[in-house]
XYZ file of C-alpha atoms in Angstrom:
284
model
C 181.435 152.098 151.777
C 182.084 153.479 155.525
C 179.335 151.294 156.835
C 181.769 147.973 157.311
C 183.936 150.163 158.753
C 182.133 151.467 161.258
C 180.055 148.010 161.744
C 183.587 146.707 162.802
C 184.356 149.440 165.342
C 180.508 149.477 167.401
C 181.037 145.802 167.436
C 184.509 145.207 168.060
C 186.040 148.349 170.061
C 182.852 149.988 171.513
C 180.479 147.013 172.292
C 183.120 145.238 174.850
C 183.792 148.793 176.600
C 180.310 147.528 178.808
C 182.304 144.417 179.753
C 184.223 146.494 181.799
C 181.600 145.995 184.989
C 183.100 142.656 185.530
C 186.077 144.516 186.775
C 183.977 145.423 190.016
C 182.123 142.003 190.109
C 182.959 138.380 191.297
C 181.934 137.092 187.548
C 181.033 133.675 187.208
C 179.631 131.658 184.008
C 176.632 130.919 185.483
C 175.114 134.544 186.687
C 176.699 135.917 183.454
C 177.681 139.916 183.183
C 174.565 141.095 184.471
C 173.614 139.035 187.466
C 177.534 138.426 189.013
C 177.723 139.793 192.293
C 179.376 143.677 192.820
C 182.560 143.299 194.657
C 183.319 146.898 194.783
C 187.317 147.924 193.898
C 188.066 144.383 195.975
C 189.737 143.263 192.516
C 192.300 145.850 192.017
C 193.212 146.125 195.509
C 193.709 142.362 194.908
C 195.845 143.160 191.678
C 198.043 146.369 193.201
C 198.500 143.598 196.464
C 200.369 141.447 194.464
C 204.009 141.884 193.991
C 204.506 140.865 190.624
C 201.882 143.203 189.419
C 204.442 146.397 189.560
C 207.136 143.916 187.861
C 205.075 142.747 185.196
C 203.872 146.776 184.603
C 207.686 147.675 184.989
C 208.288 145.305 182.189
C 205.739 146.577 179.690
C 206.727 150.085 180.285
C 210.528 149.073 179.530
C 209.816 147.010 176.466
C 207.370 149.905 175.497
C 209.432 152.724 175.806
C 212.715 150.606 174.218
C 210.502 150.005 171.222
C 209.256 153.968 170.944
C 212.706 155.607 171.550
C 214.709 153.116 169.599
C 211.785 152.119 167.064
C 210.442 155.368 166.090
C 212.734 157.260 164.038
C 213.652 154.490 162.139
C 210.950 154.428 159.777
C 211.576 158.441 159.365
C 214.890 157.899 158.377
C 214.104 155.135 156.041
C 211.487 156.981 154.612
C 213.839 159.971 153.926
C 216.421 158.051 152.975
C 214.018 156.633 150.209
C 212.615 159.922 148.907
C 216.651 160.863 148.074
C 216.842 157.305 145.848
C 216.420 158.516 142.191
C 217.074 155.397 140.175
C 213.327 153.846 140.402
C 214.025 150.255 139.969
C 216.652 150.426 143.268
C 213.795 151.887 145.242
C 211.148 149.642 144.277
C 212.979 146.586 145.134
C 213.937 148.421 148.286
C 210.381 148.979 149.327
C 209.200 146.050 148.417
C 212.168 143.871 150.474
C 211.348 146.329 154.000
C 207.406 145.780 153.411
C 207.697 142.213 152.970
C 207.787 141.235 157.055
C 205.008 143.376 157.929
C 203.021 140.777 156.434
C 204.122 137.615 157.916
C 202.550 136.668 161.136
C 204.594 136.913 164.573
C 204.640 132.845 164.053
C 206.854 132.871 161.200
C 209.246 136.077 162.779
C 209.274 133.850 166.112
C 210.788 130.750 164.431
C 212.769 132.682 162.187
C 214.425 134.885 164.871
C 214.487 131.445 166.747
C 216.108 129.688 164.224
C 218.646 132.291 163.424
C 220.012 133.128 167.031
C 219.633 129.130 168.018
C 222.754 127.700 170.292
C 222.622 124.435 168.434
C 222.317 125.166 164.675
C 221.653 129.078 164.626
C 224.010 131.034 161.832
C 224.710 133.766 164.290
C 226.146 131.093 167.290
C 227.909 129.246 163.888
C 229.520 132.743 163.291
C 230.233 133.366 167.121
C 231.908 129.905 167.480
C 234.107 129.938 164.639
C 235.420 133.342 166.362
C 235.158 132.541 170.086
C 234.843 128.565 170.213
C 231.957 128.729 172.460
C 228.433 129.353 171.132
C 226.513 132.556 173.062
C 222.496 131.480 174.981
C 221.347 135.061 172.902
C 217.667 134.090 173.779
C 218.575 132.883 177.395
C 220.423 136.164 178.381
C 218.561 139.014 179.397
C 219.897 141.780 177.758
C 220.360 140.200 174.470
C 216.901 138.831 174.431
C 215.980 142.225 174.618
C 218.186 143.618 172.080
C 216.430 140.811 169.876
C 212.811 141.442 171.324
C 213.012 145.247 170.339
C 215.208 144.975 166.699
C 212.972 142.040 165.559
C 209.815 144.346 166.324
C 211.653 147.554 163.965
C 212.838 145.134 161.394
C 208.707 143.687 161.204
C 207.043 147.458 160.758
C 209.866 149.768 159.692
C 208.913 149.635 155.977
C 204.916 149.499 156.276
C 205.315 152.549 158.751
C 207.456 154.841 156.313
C 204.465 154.414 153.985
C 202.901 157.201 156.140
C 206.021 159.412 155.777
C 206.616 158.945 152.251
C 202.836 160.193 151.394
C 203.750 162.880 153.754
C 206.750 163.947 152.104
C 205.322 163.976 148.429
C 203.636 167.175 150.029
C 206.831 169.152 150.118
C 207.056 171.823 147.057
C 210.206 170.235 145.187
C 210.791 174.341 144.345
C 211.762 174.226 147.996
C 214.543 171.829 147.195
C 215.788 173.639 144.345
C 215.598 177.163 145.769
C 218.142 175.663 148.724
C 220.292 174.295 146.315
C 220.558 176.914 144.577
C 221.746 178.739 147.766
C 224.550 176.295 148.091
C 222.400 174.207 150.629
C 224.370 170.393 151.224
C 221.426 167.577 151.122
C 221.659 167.177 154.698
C 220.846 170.713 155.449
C 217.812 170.502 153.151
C 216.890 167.369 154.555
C 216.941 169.187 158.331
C 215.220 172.696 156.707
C 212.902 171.537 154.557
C 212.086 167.658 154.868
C 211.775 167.220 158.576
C 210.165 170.551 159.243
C 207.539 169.457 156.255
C 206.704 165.846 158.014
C 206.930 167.223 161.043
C 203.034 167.475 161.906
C 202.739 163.830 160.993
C 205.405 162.565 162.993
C 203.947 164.798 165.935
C 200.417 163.506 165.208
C 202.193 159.474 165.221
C 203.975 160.286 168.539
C 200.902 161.140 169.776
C 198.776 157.745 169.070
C 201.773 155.940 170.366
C 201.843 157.235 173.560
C 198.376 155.439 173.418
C 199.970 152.048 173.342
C 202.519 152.430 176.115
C 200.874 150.034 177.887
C 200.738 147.654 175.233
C 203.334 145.507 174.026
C 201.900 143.132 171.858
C 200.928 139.416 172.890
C 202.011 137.677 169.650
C 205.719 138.678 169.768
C 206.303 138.437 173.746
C 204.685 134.787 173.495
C 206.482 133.978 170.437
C 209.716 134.776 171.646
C 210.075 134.496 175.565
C 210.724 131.111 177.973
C 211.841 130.426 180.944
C 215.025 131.874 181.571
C 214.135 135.630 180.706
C 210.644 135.416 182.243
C 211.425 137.875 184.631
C 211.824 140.867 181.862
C 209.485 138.906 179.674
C 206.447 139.010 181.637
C 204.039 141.580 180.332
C 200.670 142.911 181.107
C 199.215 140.539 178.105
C 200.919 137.761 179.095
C 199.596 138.092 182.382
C 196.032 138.536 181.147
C 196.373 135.299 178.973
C 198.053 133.120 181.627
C 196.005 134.566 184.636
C 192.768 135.360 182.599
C 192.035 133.194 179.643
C 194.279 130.054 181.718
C 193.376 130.269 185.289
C 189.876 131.486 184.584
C 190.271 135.097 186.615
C 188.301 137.275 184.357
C 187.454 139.826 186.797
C 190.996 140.251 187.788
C 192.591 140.126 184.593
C 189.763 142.635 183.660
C 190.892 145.360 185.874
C 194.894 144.891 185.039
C 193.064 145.885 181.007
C 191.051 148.906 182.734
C 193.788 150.208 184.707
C 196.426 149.581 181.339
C 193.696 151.601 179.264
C 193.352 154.295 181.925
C 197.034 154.717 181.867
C 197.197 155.138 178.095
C 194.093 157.110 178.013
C 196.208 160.165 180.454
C 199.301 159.299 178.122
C 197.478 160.279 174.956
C 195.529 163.292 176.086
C 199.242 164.541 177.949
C 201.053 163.809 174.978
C 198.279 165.820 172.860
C 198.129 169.178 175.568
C 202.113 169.206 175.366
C 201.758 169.151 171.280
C 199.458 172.151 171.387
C 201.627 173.980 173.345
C 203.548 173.588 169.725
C 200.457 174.393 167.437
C 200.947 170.943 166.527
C 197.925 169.163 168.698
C 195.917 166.034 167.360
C 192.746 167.451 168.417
């Protein structure tokens, strides 16, 4: 039953890791991986010479950091908040309603956020009119397509993250609960006592792989949402690889802004994992 499993990671994940040579080659169709000419570290000197390399890196970072600072402990919350629900048929539907998004593609969130925070027709700019007379460019500005960029992103994976919490939590001894109660312990004490300190290797061990994806902020949603006017903040490190790469047919280039992005993460995740230990709390 593993076997797909690990078919799907040789393949996918560890196969194209001895791609990476083209990073220090001139590839070209023709000579293929093997027979392109070595060019040394000529590439990223290339890359780290360009100006907008550190802007588009700045960006990613930002966007990155927004999304794990701002992003993070919302699923934890939701996830507590819940475990508390005791009338079965509220929380089912509530599940089921914060789930739902995590399954449509970034296609349908793009036009839908689109739609929604339009100058023309969008119910938001309706709202804002009727108030102000004058409609408000929310995806032309910078800092409110940012605002949008990182709620649209918690409002997509909140509920399908707490999935991880609430299994965690069902490992809490309910006697716990009762013997702070008992005590004359308010629900929000408990909750600090008992319930965080009881997830709280799984929410180290979740900080820890996303420190891993720093670097990352993903394609779909960027190129779903950005255009011209906020191109500046916009502009990420896979934007740049499909634009520069897959568009202007730079693979070697494009190939070391992925090595040095995966570097980066790699030093994230293993300093992210030595500060844990210091805590007993360590992934590995």
């Amino acid at each position: 039953m593993f076997l797909p499993v690990l078919l799907f990671y040789l393949i996918f994940r560890y196969a194209p890791i001895g791609g990476l040579i083209i990073a220090f080659k001139d590839y070209n169709f023709y000579d293929g991986v093997m027979n392109s000419p070595w060019v040394g570290t000529y590439y990223f000197e290339m890359l780290f010479q360009d100006p907008r390399t550190l802007q588009i890196i700045r960006n990613t970072l930002m966007l990155s950091l927004l999304n794990i600072v701002l992003g993070f402990p919302i699923p934890i919350l939701l996830a507590i908040m819940l475990n508390e629900v005791r009338i079965m048929s509220f929380k089912k539907t509530v599940q089921t309603i914060v789930y739902m998004p995590h399954f449509l593609s970034w296609v349908i969130i793009g036009m839908l956020v689109t739609t929604i925070f339009s100058m023309e027709n969008g119910m938001v700019n309706r709202l804002v009119t009727s108030l102000t007379g004058e409609a408000y460019p929310f995806m032309y500005e910078k800092a409110s397509w940012v605002a949008i960029f990182i709620s649209s992103g918690i409002w997509k994976d909140m509920g399908f993250n707490a999935i991880i919490y609430l299994a965690a939590l069902t490992s809490i001894n309910p006697s716990l609960y009762e013997a702070a109660g008992m005590d004359g312990a308010s629900k929000l004490r408990q909750i600090w006592h008992i319930t965080l300190p009881g997830i709280r290797s799984t929410i180290i061990l979740l900080m820890i792989l996303s420190m891993g994806r720093v670097m990352e902020v993903g394609f779909d949603q960027v190129f779903m949402l950005q255009n011209s006017n906020v191109n500046e903040i916009a502009d990420v490190i896979s934007t740049y690889i499909y634009r520069i790469g897959l568009q202007g047919a730079q693979f070697s280039l494009t190939t070391a802004m992925g090595l040095f992005e995966s570097l980066v993460a790699f030093i994230l995740v293993f300093t992210a994992n030595y500060i844990a230990r210091k805590f007993n709390e360590g992934l590995w």
